[in-house]
Coordinates of C-alpha atoms and ligand atoms in Angstrom, one line a residue:
X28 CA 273.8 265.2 19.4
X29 CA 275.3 266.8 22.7
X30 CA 278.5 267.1 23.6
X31 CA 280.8 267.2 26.7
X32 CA 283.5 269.7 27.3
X33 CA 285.5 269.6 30.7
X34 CA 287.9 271.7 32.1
X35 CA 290.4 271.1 35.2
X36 CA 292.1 273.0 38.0
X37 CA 294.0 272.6 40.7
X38 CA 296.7 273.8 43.2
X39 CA 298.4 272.4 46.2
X40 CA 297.2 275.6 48.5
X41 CA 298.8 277.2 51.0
X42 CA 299.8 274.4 53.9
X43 CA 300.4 271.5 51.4
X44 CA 303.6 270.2 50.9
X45 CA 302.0 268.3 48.1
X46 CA 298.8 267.5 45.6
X47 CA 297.7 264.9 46.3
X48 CA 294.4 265.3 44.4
X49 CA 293.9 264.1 40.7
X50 CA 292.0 265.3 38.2
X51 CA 290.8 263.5 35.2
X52 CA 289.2 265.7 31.9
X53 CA 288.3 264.1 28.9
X54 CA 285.5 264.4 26.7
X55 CA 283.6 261.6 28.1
X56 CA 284.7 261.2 31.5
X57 CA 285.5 263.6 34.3
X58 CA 286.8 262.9 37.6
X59 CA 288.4 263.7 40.8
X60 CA 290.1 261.6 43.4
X61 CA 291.4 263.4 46.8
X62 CA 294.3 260.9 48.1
X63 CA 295.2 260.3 51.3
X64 CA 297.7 258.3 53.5
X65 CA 301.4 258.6 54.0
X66 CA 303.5 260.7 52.0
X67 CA 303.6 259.2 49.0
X68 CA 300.1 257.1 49.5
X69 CA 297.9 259.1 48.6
X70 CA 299.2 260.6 45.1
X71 CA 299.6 256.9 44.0
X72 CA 296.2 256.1 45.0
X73 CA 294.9 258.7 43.7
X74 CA 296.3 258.4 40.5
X75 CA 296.2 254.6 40.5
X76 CA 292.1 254.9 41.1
X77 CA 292.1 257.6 37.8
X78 CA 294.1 255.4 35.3
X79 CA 292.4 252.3 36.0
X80 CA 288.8 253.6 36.1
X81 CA 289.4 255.4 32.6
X82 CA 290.8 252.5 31.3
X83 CA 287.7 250.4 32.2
X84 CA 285.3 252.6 31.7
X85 CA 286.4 252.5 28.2
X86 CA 285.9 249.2 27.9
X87 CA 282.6 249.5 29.0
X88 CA 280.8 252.2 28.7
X89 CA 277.8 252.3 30.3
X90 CA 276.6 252.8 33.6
X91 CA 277.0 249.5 34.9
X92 CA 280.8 250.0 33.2
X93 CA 281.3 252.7 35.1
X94 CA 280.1 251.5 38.5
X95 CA 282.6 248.7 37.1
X96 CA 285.3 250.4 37.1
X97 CA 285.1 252.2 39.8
X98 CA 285.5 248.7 41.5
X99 CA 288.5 247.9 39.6
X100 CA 290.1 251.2 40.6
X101 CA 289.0 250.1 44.3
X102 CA 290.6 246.4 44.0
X103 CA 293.6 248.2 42.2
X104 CA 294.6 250.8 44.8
X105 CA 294.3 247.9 47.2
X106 CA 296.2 245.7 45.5
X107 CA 298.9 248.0 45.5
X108 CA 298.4 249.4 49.0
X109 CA 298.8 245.3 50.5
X110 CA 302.1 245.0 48.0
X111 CA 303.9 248.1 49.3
X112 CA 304.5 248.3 53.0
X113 CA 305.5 251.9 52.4
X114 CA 302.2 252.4 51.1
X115 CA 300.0 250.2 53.1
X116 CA 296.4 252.1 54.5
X117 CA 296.6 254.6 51.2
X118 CA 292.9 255.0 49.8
X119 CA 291.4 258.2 48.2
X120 CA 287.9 259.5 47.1
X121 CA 286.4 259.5 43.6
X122 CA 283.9 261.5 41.9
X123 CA 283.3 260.5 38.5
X124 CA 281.1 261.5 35.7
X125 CA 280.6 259.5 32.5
X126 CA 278.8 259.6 29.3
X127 CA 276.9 256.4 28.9
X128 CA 275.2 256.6 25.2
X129 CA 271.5 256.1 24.6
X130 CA 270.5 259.3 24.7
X131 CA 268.0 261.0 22.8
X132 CA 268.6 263.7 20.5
X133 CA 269.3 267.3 22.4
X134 CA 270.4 265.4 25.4
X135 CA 273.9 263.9 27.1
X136 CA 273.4 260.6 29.5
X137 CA 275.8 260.9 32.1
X138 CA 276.5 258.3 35.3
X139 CA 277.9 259.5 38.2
X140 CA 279.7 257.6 40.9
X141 CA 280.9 258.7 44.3
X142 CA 283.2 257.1 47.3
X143 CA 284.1 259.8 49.9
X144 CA 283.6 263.3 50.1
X145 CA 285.0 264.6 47.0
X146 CA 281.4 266.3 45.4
X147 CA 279.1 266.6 42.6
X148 CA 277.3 269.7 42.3
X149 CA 274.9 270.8 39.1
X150 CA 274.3 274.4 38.4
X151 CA 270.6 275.7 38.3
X152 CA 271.1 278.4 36.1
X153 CA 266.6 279.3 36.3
X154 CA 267.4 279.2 40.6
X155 CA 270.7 280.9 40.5
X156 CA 272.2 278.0 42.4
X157 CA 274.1 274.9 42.8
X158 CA 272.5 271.5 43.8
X159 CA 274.7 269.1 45.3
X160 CA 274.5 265.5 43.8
X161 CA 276.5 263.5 45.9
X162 CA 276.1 262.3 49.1
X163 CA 279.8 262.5 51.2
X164 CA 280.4 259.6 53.1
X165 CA 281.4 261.3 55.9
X166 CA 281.0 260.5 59.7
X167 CA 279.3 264.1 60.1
X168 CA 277.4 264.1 56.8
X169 CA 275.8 261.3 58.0
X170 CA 275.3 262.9 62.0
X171 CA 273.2 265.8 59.3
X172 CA 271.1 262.9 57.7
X173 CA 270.4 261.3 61.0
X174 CA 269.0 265.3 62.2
X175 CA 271.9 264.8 64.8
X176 CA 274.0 268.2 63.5
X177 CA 273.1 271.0 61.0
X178 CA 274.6 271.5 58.0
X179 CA 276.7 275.0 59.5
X180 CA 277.6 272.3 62.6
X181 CA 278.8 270.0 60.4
X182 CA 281.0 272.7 58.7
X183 CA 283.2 273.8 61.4
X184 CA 283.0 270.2 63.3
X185 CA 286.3 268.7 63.7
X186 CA 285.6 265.4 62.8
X187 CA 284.4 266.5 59.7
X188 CA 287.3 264.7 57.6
X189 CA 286.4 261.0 59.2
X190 CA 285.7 258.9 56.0
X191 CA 283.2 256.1 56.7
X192 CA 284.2 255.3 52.6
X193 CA 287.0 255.7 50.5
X194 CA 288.8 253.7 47.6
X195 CA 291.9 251.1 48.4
X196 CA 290.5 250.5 52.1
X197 CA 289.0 247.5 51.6
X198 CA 288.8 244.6 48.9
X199 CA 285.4 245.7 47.5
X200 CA 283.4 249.0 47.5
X201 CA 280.3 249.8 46.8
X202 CA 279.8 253.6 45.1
X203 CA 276.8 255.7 44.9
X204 CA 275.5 255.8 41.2
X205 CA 273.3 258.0 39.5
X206 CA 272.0 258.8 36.0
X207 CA 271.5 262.0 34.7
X208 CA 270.1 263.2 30.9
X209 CA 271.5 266.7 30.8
X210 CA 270.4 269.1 28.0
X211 CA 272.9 271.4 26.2
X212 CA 273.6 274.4 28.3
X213 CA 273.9 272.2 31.6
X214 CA 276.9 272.6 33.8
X215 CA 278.4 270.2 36.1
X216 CA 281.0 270.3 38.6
X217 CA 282.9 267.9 40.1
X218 CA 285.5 268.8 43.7
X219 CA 287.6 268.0 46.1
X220 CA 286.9 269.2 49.8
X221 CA 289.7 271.9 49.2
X222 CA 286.9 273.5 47.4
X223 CA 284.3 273.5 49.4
X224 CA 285.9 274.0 52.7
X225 CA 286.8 277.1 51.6
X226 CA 283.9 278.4 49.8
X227 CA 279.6 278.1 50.4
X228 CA 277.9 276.9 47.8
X229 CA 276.3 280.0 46.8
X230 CA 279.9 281.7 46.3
X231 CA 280.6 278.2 43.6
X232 CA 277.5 279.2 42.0
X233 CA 278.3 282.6 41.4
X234 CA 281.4 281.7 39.7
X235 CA 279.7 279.1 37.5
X236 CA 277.2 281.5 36.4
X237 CA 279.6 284.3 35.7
X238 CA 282.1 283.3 33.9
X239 CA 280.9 281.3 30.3
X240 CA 284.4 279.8 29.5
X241 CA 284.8 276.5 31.5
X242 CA 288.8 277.0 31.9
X243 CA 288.1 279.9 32.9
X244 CA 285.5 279.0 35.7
X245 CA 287.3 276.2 36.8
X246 CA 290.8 278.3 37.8
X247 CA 288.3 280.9 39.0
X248 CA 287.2 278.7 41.3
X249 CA 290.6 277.3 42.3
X250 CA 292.1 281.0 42.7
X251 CA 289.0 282.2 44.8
X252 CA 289.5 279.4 47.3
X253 CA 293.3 280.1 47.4
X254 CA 292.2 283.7 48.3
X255 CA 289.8 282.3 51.0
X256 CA 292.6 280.4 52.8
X257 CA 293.9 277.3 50.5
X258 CA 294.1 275.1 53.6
X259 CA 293.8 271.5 51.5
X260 CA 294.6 270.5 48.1
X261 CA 291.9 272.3 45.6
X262 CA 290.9 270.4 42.6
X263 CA 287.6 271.5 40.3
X264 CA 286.5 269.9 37.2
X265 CA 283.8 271.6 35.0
X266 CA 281.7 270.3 32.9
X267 CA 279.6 271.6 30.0
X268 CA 277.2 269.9 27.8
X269 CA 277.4 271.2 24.2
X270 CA 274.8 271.2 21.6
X271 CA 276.0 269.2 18.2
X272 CA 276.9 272.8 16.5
X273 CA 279.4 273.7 19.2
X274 CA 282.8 273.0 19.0
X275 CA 284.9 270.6 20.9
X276 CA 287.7 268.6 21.5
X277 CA 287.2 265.2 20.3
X278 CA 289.4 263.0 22.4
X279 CA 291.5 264.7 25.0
X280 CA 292.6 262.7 27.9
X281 CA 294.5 265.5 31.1
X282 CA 295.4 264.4 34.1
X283 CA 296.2 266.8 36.4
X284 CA 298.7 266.8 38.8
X285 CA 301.1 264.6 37.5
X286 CA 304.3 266.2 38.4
X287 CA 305.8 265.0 41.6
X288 CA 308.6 266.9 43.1
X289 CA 311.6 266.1 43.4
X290 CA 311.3 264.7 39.7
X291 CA 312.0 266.2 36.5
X292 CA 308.8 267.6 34.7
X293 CA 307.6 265.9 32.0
X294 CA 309.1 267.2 28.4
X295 CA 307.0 269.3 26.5
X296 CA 305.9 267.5 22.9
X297 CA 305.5 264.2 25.1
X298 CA 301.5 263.7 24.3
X299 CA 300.4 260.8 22.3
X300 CA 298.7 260.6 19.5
X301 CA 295.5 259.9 21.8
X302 CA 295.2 263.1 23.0
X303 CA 294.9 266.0 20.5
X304 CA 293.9 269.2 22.7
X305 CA 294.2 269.8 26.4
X306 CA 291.0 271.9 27.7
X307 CA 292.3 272.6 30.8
X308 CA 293.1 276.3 31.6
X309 CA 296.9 277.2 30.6
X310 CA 296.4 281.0 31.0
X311 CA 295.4 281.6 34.6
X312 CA 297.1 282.3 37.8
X313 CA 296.8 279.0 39.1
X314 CA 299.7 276.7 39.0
X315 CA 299.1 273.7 37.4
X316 CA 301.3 270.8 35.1
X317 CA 299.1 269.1 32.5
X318 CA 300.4 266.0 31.0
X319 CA 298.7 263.0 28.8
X320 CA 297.6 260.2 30.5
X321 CA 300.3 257.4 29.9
X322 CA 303.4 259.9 29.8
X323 CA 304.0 260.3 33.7
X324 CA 305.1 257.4 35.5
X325 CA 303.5 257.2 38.8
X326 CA 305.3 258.5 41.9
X327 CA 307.7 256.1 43.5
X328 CA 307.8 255.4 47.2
X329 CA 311.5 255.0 47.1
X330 CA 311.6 258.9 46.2
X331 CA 313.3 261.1 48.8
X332 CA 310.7 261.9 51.7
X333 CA 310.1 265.5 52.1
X334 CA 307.7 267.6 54.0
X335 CA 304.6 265.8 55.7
X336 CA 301.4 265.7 53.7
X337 CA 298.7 263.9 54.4
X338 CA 295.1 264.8 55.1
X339 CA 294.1 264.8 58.9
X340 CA 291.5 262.1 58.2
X341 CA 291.3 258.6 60.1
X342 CA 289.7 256.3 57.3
X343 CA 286.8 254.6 58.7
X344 CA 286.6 251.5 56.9
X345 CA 282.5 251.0 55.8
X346 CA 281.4 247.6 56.0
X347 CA 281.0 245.6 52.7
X348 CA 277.8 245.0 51.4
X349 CA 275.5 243.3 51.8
X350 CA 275.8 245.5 55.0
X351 CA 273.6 243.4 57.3
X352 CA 275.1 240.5 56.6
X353 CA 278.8 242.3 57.5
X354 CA 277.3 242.7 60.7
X355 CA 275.8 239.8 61.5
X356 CA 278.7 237.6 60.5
X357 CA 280.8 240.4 63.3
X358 CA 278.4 239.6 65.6
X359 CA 278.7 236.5 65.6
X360 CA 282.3 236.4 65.6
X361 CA 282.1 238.7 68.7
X362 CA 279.5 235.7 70.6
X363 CA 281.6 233.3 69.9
X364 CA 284.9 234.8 71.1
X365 CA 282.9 236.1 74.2
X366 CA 281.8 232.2 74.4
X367 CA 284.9 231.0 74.0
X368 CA 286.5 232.9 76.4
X369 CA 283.8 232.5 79.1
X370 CA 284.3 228.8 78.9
X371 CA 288.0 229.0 79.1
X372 CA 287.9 231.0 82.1
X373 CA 285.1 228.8 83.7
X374 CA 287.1 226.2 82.9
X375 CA 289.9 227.3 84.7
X376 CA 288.2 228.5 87.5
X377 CA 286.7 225.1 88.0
X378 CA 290.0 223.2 87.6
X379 CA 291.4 225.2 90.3
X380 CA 288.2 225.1 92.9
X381 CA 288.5 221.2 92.3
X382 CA 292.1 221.1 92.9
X383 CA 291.8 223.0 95.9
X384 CA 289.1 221.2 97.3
X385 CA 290.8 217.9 97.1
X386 CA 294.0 218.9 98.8
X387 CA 294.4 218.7 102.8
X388 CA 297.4 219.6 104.9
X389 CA 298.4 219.3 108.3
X390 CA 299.4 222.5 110.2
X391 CA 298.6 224.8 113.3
X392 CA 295.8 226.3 114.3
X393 CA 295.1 227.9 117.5
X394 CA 297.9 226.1 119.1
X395 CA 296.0 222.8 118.0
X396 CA 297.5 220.6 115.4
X397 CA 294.9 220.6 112.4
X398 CA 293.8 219.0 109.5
X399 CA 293.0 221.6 106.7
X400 CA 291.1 221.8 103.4
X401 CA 292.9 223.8 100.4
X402 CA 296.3 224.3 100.1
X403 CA 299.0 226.3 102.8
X404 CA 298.9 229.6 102.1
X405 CA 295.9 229.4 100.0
X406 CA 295.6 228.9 96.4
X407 CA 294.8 232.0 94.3
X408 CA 291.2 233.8 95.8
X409 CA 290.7 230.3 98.0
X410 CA 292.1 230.6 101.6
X411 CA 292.5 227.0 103.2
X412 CA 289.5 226.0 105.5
X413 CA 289.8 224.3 109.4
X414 CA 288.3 220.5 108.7
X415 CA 289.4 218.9 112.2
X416 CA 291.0 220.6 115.1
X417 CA 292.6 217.8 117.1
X418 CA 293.9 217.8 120.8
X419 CA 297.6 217.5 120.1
X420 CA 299.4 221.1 120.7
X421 CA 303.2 221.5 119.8
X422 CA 304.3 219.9 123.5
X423 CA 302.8 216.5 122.6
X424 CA 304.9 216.5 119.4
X425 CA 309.1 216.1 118.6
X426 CA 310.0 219.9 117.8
X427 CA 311.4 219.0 114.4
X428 CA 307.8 218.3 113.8
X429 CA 306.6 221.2 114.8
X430 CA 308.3 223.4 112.6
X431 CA 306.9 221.4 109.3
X432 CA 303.3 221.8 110.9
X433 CA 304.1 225.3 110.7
X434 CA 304.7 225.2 106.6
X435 CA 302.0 223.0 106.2
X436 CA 302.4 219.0 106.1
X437 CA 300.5 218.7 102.5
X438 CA 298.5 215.0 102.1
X439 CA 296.6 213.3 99.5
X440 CA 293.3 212.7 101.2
X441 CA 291.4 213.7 104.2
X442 CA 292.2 209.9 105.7
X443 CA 295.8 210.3 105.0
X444 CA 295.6 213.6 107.2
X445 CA 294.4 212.0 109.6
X446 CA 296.7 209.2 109.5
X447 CA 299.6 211.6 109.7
X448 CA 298.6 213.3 112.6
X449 CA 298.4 209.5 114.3
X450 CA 301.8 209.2 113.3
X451 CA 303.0 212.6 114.4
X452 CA 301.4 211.7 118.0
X453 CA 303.4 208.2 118.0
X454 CA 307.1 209.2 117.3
X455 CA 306.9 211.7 120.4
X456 CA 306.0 208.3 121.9
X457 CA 308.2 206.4 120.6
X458 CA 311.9 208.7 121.1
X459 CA 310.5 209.2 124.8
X460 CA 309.2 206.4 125.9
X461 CA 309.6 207.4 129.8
X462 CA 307.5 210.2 129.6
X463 CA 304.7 208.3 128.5
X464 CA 303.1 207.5 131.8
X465 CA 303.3 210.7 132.6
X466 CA 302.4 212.1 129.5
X467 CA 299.6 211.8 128.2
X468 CA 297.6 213.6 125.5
X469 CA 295.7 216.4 126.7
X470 CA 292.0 216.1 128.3
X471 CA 291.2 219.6 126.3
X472 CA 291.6 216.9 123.1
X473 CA 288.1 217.5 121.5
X474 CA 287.5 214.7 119.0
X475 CA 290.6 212.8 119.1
X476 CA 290.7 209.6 121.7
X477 CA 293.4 209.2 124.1
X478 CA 294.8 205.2 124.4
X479 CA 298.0 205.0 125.7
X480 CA 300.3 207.8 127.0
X481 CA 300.7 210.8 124.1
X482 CA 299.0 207.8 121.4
X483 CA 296.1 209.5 119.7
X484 CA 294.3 207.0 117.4
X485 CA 292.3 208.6 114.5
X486 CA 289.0 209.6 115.7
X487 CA 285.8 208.1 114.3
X488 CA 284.2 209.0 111.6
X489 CA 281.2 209.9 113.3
X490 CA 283.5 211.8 116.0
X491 CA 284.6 214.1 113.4
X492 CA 283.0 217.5 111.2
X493 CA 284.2 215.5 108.2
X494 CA 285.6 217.7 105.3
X495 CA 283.9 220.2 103.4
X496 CA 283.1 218.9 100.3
Ligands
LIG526 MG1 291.2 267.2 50.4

């Protein structure tokens, strides 16, 4: 029966203030999660997503166990992320590897499982090469599939870091799974970005083929990328699929980072009786703390703040499946709103055509008292419109009068208008009766009807343009 043997390294690299990847080796599971999100947010989710997938993938292990819990470590990073103001919008990758059972003699059933751009990658020893597993779920990855950029574009393009998946974003997730029956001899390796930003995949490949030991390959890897530049967080996990003869360790559980600065280191002698033998390179150059999973409490937000980390990567949160029907029910919510808001407008615009269109005022125009539609002054985009220009002129009317013609003398209706401007006409009359011989309204009165002196009785209906309606 095959065996697995993993083997984990990582370092913060050059520009870091901190790790905030996580590595998980064990002799059934592998993984590694690339936080991300304020300065704590993404060590917590990356470790958060690690501990609870290894804890329900032991529950269940299978493939649909570990598809399984990688949606438990989604629902628990978000969990935590909605709790935790501090920590709100944390999320992280995951790239996980699992033995499943089943197999055959002479071969090792894995599942794999992917959210984000961390990587799978197997090693073709016959072609000298590394195939990548994995698809990243990357806003540029996916410009490649769509033939819109080249891989070497999508290398050096700056958006390259835009998630359009990641773990602790939403409520569900949906990973990539595969299965894979590996013979003894096979090699797997699981990244973060740190990795492959800094070195092609021919370079990985060399490494992998060089060096036998899998410590040893793994913090080859890690110190080559440092050499290259170390711009990110650089996490590798190796794994290598033994034949039944071949030693190996039978249950050893390493998390890696789980120091957090600022914090006292874990004590040595601290492992549980789970975990019997770490396999992760102790000897190398590359700086690393290895601890057993349940020994390191997580990192707290309260903890002193110190130098910014986080990833420059705006998460774009992927739409839950089933994805068609994510979008139709957006749709729809977008129609409606747009519907909504139509109608409310329309509405408004009506109520205040209507309103207009039913007011009238008395005022000047032209040096002629008239009767207008809409409201003095105008009411928003509606400007007031001539309905009747009578014969009276400011002479014909008391001057007190005059100067509330000029405001605007507001009435109810059209006929009560009209009746004012019979009243206006009379109280001349009526202060100065002496004058009324002598004065009387003038000839130039186009549709109004001169009776007695300065008197001007409405005009007929028929005499009259009649409001606009
Ligand atoms: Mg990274």
């Amino acid at each position: 029966m095959s065996r697995l043997l993993t083997a984990a390294a990582t370092d913060t690299g050059y520009l870091r203030a901190t790790n905030q990847d996580v590595a998980l080796a064990t002799n059934d599971l592998a993984a590694v999660a690339d936080g991300m999100g304020g300065h704590l947010g993404g060590e917590v989710a990356a470790r958060i997503a690690v501990e609870e997938l290894l804890n329900a993938y032991r529950r269940d292990r299978t493939t649909e166990g570990l598809v399984a819990a990688a949606r438990v470590a989604n629902a628990a990073v978000y969990r935590r992320s909605m709790s935790d103001r501090n920590l709100r919008g944390m999320g992280t990758t995951l790239t996980a590897a699992g033995f499943v059972g089943d197999e055959p003699d002479d071969q090792l059933r894995l599942a794999l499982v992917n959210v984000g751009d961390s990587r799978a990658y197997l090693l073709d020893r016959p072609g000298q090469r590394i195939l990548k597993l994995t698809d990243d779920h990357s806003v540029v990855e996916e410009m490649v599939r769509s033939g819109e950029l080249t891989p070497d574009e999508a290398a050096v393009h700056p958006h390259r870091h835009i998630l359009t998946r990641a773990l602790g974003i939403e409520p569900e997730v949906e990973p990539d799974c595969w299965e894979l029956d590996l013979e003894p001899g096979s090699r797997l390796l699981l990244c973060s970005d740190g990795l492959t930003n800094e070195l092609g995949e021919q370079e990985i490949a060399q490494v992998l083929l060089d060096e036998a030991d899998t410590g040893k390959a793994a913090s080859d890897l890690v110190r080559l990328a440092l050499h290259r530049g170390g711009t990110d967080n650089i996490t590798v996990v190796v794994l290598d699929v033994l034949s039944g003869e071949e030693p190996a360790a039978t249950d050893d559980i390493v998390l890696i980072p789980v120091a957090v600065p600022g914090k006292p280191a874990p004590a040595s002698g601290t492992e549980t009786s789970a975990t019997t033998e770490a396999v992760v390179p102790r000897s190398s150059a590359v700086p690393m703390t290895t601890t057993p999973l349940g020994t390191q409490a997580l990192p707290s937000p309260d903890a002193a703040p110190r130098a910014a980390h986080s990833r420059p990567i705006l998460l774009v949160p992927r739409a839950k499946r089933p994805k068609g029907q994510r979008d139709r029910i957006l749709t729809i919510r977008v129609a409606l709103f747009v519907l909504v808001f139509a109608a409310v407008l329309g509405g408004t615009a009506g109520v205040v055509v209507w309103f207009d269109k039913a007011s009238f005022f008395v005022g000047l125009d032209q040096g002629h008292v008239t009767i207008f539609q809409g409201r003095p002054g105008g009411l928003l985009w509606l400007k007031p419109s001539v309905v009747e220009r009578t014969a009276l002129t400011p002479p014909d009317l008391l001057a007190s009068n005059v100067v509330y013609l000029r405001q605007g003398m507001e009435e109810s209706s059209y006929q009560a208008a009209r009746n004012l401007v019979h009243d206006l006409s009379l109280e001349r009359t009526r202060i100065v009766p002496n004058t009324s011989a002598t004065t009387t309204t003038s000839p130039r009165a186009v549709t109004a009807t001169t009776t007695l002196a300065g008197v001007v009785t409405p005009p007929t209906a028929t005499a009259t343009a009649g409001p606009k309606r």
